[in-house]
Tab-separated table of C-alpha atoms in Angstrom:
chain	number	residue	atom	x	y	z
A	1082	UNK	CA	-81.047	45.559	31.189
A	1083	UNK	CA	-79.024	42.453	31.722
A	1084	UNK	CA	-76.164	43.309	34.188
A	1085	UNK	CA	-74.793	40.226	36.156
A	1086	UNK	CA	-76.963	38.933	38.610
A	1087	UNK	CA	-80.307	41.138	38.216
A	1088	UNK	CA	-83.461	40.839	39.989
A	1089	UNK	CA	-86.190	42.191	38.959
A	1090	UNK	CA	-88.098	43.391	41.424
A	1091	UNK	CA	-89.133	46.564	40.784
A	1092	UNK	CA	-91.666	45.202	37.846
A	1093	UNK	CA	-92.569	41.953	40.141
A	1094	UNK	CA	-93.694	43.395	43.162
A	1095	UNK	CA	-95.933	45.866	41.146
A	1096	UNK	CA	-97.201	43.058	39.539
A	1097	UNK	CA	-97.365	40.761	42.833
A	1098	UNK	CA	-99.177	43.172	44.309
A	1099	UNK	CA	-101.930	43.376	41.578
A	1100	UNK	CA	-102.816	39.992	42.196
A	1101	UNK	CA	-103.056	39.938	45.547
A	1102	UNK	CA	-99.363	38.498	46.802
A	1103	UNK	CA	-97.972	38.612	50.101
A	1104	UNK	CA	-95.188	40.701	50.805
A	1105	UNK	CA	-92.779	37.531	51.489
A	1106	UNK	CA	-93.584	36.597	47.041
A	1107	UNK	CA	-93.423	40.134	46.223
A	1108	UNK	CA	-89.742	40.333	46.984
A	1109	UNK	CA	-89.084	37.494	44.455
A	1110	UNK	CA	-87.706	38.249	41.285
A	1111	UNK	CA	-86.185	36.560	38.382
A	1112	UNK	CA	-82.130	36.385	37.985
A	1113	UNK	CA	-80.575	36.580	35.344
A	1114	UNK	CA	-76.439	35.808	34.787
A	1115	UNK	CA	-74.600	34.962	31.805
A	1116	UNK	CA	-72.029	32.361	33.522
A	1117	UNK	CA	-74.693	30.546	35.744
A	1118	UNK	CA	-76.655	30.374	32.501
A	1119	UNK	CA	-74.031	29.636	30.588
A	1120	UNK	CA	-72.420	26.527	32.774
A	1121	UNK	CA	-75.886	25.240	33.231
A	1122	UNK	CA	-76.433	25.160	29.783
A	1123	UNK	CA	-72.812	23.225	28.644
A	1124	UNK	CA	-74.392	21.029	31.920
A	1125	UNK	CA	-77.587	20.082	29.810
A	1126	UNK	CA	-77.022	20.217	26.331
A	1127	UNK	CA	-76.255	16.460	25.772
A	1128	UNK	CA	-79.498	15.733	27.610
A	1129	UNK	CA	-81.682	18.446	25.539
A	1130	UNK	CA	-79.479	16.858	22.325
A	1131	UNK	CA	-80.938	13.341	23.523
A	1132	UNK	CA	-84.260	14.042	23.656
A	1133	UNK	CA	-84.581	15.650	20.361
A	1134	UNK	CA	-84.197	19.216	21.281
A	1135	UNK	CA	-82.146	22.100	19.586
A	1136	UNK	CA	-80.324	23.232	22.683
A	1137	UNK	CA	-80.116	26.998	21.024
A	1138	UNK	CA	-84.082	26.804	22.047
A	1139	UNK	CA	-84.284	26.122	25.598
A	1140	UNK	CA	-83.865	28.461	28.487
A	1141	UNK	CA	-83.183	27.831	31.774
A	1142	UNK	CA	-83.907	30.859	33.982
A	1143	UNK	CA	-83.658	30.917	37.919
A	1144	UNK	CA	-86.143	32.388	40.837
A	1145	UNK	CA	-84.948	34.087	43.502
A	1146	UNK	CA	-86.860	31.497	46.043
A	1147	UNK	CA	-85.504	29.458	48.406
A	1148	UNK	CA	-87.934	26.706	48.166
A	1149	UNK	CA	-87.281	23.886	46.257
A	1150	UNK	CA	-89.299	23.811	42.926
A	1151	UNK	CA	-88.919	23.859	39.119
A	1152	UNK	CA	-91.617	24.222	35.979
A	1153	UNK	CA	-91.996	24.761	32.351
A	1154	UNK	CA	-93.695	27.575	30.909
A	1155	UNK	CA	-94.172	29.656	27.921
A	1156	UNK	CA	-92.927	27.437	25.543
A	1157	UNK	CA	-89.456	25.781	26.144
A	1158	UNK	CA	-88.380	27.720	28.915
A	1159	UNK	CA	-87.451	25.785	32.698
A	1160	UNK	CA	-87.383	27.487	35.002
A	1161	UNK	CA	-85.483	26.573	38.388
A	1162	UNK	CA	-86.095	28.089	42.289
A	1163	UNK	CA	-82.379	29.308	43.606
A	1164	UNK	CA	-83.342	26.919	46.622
A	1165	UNK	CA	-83.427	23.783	44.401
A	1166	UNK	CA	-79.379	24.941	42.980
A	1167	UNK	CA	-78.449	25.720	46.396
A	1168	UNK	CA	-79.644	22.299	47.867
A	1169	UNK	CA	-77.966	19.685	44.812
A	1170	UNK	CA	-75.212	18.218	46.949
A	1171	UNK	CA	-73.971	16.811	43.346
A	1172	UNK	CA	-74.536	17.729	40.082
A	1173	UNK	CA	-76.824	14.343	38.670
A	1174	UNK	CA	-79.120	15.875	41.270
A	1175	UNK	CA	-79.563	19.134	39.617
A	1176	UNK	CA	-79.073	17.804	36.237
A	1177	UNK	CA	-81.739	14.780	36.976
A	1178	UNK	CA	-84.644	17.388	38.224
A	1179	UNK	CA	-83.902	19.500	35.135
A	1180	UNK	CA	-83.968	16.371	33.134
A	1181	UNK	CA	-87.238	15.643	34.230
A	1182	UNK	CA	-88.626	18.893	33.385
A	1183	UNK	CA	-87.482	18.971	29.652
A	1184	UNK	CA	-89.237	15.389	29.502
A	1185	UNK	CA	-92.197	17.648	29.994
A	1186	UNK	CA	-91.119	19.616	27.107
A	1187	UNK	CA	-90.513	16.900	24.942
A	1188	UNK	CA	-93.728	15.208	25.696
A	1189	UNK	CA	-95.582	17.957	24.943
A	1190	UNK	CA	-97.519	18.248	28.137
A	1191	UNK	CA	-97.577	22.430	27.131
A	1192	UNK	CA	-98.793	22.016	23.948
A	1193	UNK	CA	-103.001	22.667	25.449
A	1194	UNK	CA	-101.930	25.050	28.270
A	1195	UNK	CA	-100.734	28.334	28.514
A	1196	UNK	CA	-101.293	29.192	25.038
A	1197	UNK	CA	-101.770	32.370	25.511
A	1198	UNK	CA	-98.868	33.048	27.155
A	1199	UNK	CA	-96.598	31.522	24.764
A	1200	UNK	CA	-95.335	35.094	23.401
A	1201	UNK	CA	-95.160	36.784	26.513
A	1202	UNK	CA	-91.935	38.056	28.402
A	1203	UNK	CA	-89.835	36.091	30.776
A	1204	UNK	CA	-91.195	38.724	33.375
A	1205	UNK	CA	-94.454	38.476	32.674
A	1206	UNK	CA	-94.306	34.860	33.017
A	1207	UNK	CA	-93.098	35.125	36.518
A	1208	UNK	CA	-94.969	37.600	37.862
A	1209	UNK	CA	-98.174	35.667	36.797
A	1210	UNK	CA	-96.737	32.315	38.299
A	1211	UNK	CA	-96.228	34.739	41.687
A	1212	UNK	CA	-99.522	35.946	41.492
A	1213	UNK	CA	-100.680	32.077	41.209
A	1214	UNK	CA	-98.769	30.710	43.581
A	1215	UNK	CA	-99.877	33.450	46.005
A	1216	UNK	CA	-103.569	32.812	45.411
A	1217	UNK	CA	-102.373	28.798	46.736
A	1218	UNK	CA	-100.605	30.058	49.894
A	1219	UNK	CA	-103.273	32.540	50.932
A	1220	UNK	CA	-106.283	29.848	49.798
A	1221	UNK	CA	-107.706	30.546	53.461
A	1222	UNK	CA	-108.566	34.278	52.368
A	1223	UNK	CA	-111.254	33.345	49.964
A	1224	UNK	CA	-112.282	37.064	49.064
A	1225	UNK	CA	-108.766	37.457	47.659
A	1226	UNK	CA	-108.680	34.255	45.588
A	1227	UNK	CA	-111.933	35.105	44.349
A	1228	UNK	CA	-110.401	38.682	43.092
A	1229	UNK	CA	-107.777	36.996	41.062
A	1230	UNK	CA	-108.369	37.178	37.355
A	1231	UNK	CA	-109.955	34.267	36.015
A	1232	UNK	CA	-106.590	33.551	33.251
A	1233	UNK	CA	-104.402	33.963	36.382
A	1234	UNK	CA	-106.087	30.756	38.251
A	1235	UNK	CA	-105.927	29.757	34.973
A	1236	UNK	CA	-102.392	29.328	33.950
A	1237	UNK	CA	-101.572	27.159	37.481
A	1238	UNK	CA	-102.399	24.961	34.888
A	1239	UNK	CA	-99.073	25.166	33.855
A	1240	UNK	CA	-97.607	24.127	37.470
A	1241	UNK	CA	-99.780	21.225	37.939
A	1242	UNK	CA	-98.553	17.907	36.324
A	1243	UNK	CA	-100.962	14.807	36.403
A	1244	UNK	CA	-99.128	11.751	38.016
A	1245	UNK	CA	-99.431	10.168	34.726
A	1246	UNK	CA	-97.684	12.960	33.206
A	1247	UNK	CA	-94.628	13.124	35.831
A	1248	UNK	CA	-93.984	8.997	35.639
A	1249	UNK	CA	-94.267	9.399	32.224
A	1250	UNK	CA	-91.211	12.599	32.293
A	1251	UNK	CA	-89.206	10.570	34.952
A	1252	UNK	CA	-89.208	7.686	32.105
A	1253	UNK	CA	-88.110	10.223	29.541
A	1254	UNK	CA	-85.525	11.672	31.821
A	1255	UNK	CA	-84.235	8.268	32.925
A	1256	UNK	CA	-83.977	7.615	29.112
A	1257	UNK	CA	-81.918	10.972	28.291
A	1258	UNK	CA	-79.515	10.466	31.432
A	1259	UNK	CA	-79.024	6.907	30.387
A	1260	UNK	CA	-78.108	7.689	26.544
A	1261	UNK	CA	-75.790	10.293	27.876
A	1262	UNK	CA	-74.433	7.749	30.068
A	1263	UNK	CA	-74.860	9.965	33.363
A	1264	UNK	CA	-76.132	8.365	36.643
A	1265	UNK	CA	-80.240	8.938	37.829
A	1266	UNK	CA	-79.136	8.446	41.275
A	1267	UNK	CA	-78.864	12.056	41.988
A	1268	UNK	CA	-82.427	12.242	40.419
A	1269	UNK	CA	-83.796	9.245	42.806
A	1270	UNK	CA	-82.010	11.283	46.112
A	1271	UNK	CA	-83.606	14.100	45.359
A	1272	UNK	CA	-87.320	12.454	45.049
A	1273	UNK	CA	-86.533	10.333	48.057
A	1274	UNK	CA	-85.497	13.130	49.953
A	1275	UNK	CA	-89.052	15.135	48.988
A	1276	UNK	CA	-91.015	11.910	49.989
A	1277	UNK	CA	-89.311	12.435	53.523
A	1278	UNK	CA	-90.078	15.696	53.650
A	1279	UNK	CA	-93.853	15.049	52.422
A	1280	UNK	CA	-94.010	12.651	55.162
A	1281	UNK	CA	-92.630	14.942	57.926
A	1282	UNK	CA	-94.497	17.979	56.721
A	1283	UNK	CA	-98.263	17.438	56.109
A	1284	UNK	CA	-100.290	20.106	55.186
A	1285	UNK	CA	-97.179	22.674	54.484
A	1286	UNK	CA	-95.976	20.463	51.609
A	1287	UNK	CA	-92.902	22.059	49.140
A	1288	UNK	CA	-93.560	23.649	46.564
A	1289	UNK	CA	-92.696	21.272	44.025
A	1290	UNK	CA	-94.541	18.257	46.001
A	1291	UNK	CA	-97.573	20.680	45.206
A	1292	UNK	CA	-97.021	21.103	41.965
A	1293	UNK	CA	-95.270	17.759	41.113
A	1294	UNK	CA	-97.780	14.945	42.707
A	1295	UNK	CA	-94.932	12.152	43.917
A	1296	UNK	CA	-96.107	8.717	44.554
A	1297	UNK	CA	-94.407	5.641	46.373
A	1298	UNK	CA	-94.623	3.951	42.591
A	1299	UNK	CA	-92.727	6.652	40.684
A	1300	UNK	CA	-89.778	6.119	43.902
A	1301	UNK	CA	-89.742	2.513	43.715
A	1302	UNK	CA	-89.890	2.598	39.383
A	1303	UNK	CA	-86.868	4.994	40.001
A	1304	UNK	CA	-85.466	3.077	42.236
A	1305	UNK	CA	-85.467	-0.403	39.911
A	1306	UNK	CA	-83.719	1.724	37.038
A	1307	UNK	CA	-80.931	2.867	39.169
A	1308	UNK	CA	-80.293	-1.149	40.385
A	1309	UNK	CA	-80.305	-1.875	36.428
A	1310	UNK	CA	-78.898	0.756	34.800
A	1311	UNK	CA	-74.812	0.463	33.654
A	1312	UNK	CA	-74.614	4.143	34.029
A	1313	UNK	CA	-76.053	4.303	38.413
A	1314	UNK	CA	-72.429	4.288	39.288
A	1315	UNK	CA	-70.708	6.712	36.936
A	1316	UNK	CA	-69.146	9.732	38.313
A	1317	UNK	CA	-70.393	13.419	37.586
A	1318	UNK	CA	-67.662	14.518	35.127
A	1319	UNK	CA	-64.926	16.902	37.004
A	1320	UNK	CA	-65.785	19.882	35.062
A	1321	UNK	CA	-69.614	19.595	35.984
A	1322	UNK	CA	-68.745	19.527	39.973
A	1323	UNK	CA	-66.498	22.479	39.410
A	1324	UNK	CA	-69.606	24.600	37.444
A	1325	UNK	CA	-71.792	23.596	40.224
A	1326	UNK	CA	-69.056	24.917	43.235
A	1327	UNK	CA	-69.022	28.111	40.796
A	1328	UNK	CA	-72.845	29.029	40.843
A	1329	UNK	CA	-73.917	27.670	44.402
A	1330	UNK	CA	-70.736	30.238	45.146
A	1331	UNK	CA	-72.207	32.977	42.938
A	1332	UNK	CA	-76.097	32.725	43.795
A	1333	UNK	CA	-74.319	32.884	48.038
A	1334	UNK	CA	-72.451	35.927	47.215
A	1335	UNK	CA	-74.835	38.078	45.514
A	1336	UNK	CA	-78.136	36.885	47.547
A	1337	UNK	CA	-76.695	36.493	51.185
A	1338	UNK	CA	-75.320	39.334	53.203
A	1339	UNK	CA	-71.923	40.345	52.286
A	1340	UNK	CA	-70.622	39.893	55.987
A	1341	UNK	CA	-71.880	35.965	55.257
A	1342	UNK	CA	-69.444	35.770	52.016
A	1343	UNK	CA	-66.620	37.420	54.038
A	1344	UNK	CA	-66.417	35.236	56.776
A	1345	UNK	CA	-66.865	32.008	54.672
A	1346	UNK	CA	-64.321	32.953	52.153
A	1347	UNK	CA	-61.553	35.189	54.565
A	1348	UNK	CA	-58.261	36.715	53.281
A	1349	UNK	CA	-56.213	33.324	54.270
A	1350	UNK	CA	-57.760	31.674	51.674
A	1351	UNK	CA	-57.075	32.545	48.085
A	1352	UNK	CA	-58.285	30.379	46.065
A	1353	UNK	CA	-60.344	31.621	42.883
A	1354	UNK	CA	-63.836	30.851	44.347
A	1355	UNK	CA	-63.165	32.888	47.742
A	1356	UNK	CA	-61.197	35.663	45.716
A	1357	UNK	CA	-63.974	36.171	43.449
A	1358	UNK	CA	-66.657	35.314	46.376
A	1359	UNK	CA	-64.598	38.696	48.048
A	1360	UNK	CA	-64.739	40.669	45.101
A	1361	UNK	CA	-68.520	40.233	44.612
A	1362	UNK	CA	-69.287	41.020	48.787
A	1363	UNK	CA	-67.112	44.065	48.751
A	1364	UNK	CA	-68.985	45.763	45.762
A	1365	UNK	CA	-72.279	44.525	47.417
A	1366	UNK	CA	-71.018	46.772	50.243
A	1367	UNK	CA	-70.117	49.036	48.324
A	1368	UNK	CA	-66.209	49.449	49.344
A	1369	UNK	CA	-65.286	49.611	45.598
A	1370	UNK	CA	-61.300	49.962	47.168
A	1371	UNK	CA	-61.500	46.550	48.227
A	1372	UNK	CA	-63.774	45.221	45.256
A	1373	UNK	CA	-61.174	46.617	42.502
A	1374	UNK	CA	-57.856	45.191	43.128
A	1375	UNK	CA	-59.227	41.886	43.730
A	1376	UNK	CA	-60.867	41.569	40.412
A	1377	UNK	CA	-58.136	43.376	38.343
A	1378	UNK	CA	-56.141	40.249	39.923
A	1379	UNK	CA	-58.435	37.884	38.722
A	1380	UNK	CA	-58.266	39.429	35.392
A	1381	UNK	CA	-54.292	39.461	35.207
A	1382	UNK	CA	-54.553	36.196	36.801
A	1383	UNK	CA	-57.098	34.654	33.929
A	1384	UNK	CA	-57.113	37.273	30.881
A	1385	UNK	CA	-59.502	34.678	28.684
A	1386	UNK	CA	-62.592	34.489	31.449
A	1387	UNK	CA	-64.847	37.126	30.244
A	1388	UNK	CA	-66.618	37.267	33.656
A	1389	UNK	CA	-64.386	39.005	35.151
A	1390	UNK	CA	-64.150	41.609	33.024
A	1391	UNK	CA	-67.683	42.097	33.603
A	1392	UNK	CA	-68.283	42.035	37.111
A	1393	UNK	CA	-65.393	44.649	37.093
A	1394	UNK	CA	-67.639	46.733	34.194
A	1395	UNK	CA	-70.663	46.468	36.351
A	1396	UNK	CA	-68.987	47.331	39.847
A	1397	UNK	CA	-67.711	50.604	37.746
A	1398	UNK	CA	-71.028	51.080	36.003
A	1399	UNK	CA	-73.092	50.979	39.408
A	1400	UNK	CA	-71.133	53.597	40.603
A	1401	UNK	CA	-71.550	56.233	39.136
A	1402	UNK	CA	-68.163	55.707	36.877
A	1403	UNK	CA	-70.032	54.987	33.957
A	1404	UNK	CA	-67.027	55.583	30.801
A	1405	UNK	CA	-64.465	53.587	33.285
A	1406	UNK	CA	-67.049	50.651	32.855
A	1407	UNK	CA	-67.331	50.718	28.745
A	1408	UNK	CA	-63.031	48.951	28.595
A	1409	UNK	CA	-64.337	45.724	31.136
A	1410	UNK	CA	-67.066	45.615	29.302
A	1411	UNK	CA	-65.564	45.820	26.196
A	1412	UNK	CA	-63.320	43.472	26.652
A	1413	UNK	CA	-66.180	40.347	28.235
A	1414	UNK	CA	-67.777	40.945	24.640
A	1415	UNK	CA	-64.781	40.631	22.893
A	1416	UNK	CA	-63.893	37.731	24.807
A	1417	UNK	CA	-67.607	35.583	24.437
A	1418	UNK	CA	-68.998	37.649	21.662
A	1419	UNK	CA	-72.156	35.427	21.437
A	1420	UNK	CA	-73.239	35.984	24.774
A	1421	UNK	CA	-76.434	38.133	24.724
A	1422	UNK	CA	-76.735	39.229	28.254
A	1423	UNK	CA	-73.404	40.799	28.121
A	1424	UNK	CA	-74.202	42.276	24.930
A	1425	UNK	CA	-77.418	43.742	26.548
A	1426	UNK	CA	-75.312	45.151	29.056
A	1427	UNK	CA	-72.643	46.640	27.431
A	1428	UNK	CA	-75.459	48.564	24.963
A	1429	UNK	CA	-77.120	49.681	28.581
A	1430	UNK	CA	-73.615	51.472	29.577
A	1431	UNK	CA	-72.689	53.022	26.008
A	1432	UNK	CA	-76.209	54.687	25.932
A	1433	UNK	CA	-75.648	55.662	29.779
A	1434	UNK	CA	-72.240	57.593	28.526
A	1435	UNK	CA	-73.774	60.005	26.612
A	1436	UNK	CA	-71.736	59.293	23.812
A	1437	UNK	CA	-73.454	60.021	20.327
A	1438	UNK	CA	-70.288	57.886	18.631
A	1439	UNK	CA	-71.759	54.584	20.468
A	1440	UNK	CA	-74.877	54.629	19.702
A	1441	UNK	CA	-74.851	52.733	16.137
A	1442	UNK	CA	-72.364	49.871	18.194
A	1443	UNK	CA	-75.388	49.883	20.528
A	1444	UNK	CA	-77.688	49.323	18.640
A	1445	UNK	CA	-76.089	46.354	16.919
A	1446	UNK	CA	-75.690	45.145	20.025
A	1447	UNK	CA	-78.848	44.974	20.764
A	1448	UNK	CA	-80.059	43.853	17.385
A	1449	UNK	CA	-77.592	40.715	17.789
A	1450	UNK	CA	-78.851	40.303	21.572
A	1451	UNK	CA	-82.172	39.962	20.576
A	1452	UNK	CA	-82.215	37.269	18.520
A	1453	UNK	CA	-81.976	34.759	21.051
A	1454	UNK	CA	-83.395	37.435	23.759
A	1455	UNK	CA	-86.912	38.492	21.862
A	1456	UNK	CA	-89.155	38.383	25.750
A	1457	UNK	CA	-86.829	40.601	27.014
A	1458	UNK	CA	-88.924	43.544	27.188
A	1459	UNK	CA	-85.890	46.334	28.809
A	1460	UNK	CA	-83.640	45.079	25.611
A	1461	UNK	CA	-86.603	46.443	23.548
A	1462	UNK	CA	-86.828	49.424	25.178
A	1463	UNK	CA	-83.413	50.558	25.330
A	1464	UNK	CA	-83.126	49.783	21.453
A	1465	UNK	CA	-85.891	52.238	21.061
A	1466	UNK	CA	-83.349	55.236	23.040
A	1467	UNK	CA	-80.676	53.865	20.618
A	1468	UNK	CA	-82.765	54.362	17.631
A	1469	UNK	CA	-84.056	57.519	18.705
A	1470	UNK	CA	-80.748	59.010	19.885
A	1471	UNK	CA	-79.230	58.088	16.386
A	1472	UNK	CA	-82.255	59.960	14.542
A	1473	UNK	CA	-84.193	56.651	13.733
A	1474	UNK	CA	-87.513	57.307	14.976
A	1475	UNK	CA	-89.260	54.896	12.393
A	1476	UNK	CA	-87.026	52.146	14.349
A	1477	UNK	CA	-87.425	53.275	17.845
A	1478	UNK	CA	-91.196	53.388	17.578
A	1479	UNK	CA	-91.090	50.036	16.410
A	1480	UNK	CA	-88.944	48.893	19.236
A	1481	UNK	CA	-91.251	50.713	21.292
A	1482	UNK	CA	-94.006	48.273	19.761
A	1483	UNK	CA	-91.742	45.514	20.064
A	1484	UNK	CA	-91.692	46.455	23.562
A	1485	UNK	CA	-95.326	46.674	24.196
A	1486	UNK	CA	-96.114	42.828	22.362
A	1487	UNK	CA	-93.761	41.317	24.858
A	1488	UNK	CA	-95.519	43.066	27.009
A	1489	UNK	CA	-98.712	42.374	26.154
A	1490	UNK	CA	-99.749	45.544	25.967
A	1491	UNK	CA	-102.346	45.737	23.151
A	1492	UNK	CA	-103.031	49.694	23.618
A	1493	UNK	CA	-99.553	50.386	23.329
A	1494	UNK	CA	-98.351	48.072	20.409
A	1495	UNK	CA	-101.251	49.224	18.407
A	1496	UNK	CA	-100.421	53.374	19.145
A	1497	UNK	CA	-96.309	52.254	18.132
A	1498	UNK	CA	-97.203	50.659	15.296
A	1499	UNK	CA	-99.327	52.635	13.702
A	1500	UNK	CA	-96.328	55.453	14.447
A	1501	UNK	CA	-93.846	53.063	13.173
A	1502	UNK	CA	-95.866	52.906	10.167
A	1503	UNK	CA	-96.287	56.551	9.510
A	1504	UNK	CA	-92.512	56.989	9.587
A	1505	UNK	CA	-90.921	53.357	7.774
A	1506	UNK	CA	-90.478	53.232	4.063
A	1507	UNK	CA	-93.217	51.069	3.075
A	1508	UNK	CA	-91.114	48.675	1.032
A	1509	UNK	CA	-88.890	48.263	3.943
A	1510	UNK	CA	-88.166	44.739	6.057
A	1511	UNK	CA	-89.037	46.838	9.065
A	1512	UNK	CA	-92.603	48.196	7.816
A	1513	UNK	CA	-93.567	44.244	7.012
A	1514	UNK	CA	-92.204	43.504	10.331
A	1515	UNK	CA	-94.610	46.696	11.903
A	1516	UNK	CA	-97.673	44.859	10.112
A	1517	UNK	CA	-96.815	41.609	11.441
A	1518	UNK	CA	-96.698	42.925	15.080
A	1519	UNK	CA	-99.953	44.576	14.092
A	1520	UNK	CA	-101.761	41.414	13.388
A	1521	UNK	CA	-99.704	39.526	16.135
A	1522	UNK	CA	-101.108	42.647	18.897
A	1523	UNK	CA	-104.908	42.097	17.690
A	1524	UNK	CA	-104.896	38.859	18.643
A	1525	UNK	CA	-104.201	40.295	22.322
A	1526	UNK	CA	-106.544	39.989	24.857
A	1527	UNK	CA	-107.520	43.183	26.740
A	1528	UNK	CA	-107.320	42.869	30.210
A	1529	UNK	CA	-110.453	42.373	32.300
A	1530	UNK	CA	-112.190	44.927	34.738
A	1531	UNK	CA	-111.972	43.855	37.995
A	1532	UNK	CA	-114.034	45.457	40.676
């Protein structure tokens, strides 16, 4: 389920706690929200468009961390610690960081790693890099370490850049901000402030000094291409500063105590960022009486901003008030019909209605979501209640085994397809899809036996 700002905890701390995490990285989860993805996204198209990428293909998802880092993994998916948005001052610093890490991309320093977890699900992904990064921070407690599966120590791998590799993404980056014409300053600040930091900090180094080995001769190469380039000087467009105010306001509201938002955004001051930071604190709360008028403002106030609409659907929806929330939600679709997440969402709250009439428009949302959301396992699985719930049981098992590849869950798959196939017309598109899963989920490794 995809419902404004999620995190998934519930899945990661099970999984954190298989491989051995402390409690501190089992409360970590992945977030997921269609504007912050979506602004992010406008933010770095030009720069995936300049270094040869289709911008349709990359994903940027963020970490609920507070420590600065960023990595690729799984293909071309960045991801980026909350801590690391939180702390750009500007926007070329955000932008120049994430620059850097689709230089990785580009430069195919994946391509010999992590190939095994190239089809797995966002979740997955995380959960493994929390079960890794775990293993680092507890390195004194060498029975645990030694417990962790041998293809979990494996895929640090995919953390760990050589210092050949990171000059040689800071060139690309430098490159891409440069053809874009967008300053590397904010991309220098942000190394020079991690040197500092190194310097001060010793053994406890950041995250991203860990996994990101910085040298004086990367600063001082950076440094010589901002004294050269024509672009050092040039402004962050208006627009980007705004997007950035937006999600460092979003990520505040939904991750800090309400009480924070409230007294940093009070009643005297009502501009759109502190009415919507409001809105967002007071559902957190939940005092719904509060929440609602402010957003229905918003909404009269800006009819075309489809974010509204569903922050109002998913104060309604988390309340109990599930058929109120299907009109908000509604309308956010009808106003950015290509965005997945709220596509996900609105399919999550017809199927929660109990309504047999919206189950086909569910599943067609879902169907449409999932073509640019294929790792999300939870969009799989409620396509398989659709399915089911509209008499399609050929379908919903193979949404079930949909489900269980992203999963990686070679038991499973195997058990739905071999249902799927039982039930599909064999000259269907959906039977050849069944034997391609089939052939896909054989190539799965089972997981080891640990003792």
């Amino acid at each position: 389920m995809a419902l404004r700002l999620i995190l998934r905890t519930a899945l990661l701390a099970a999984l954190s706690a298989l491989f051995f995490a402390p409690a501190a990285l089992a409360a970590k989860g992945l977030i997921r929200d269609t504007e912050i993805e979506a602004d992010i996204h406008r933010m770095m198209t030009p720069i995936w468009e300049a270094a040869g990428l289709d911008p349709d293909a990359v994903h940027v998802y963020l970490l609920d961390d507070d420590q600065i880092n960023s990595f690729v993994a799984g293909g071309q998916n960045i991801f980026i610690n909350t801590g690391l948005v939180r702390r750009a001052k500007t926007p070329d610093m955000l932008l120049g960081v994430l620059a850097h890490e689709t230089g990785h991309i580009a430069l195919g320093h994946l391509t010999r790693a992590g190939e095994a977890m190239k089809n797995a699900s966002i979740e997955g992904i995380v959960a493994m890099v929390l079960g890794a990064a775990a293993a680092i921070a507890s390195h004194s407690d060498q029975s645990g370490a030694a417990m962790l599966p041998g293809a979990l120590v494996a895929e640090r791998a995919w953390l760990r850049y050589s210092v050949t590799q990171e000059a040689s993404a800071d060139q690309a980056a430098l490159s891409y901000l440069d053809r874009t014409h967008q300053s590397s300053r904010g991309l220098l600040k942000f190394f020079e402030r991690l040197q500092t930091e190194e310097l001060l900090e010793g053994d406890h180094l950041d995250p991203y000094l860990r996994d990101h080995p910085l040298t004086s001769q990367r600063i001082e190469y950076l440094r010589e291409h901002v004294a050269h380039s024509p672009y050092s000087n040039a402004p962050d467009p208006p627009q980007y500063a705004a997007m950035l105010k937006l999600i460092k306001m979003k990520l505040a509201a939904f991750l800090s105590p309400p009480g924070t938002t409230l007294a940093r955004y009070p009643e005297s001051d009502n501009s759109l960022l502190a009415r919507y930071a409001r809105a967002i604190a007071y559902y957190r709360v939940p005092q719904l009486d509060e929440a609602l008028p402010i957003i229905d403002g918003l909404i009269r106030d800006h009819p075309h901003n489809p974010f509204f609409e569903e922050l109002k659907g998913q104060m309604l929806f988390e309340n109990g008030r599930v058929k109120e929330a299907i009109a908000p939600y509604d309308a956010a679709v009808r106003l950015d019909p290509g965005a997945a997440l709220l596509r996900i969402s609105r399919a999550q709250v017809y199927i929660e209605s109990q309504e047999p009439r919206l189950d086909k428009p569910a599943i067609a949302d879902l169907n449409e979501a999932l073509r640019s959301e294929d790792k999300d396992s939870g969009a799989w699985h409620l396509l398989a209640i659709a399915y089911g719930r509209d008499g399609q049981k050929g379908k919903a098992a193979l949404a079930l085994a949909e489900e269980g590849l992203v999963a990686g869950k070679k038991k499973d798959t195997l058990f739905e397809v071999a249902r799927a196939e039982r039930l599909l017309p064999k000259d269907s598109a959906s039977y050849a899809r069944a034997e391609e899963i089939k052939r896909e989920a054989k190539e799965l490794k089972e997981p080891k036996a640990t003792d």
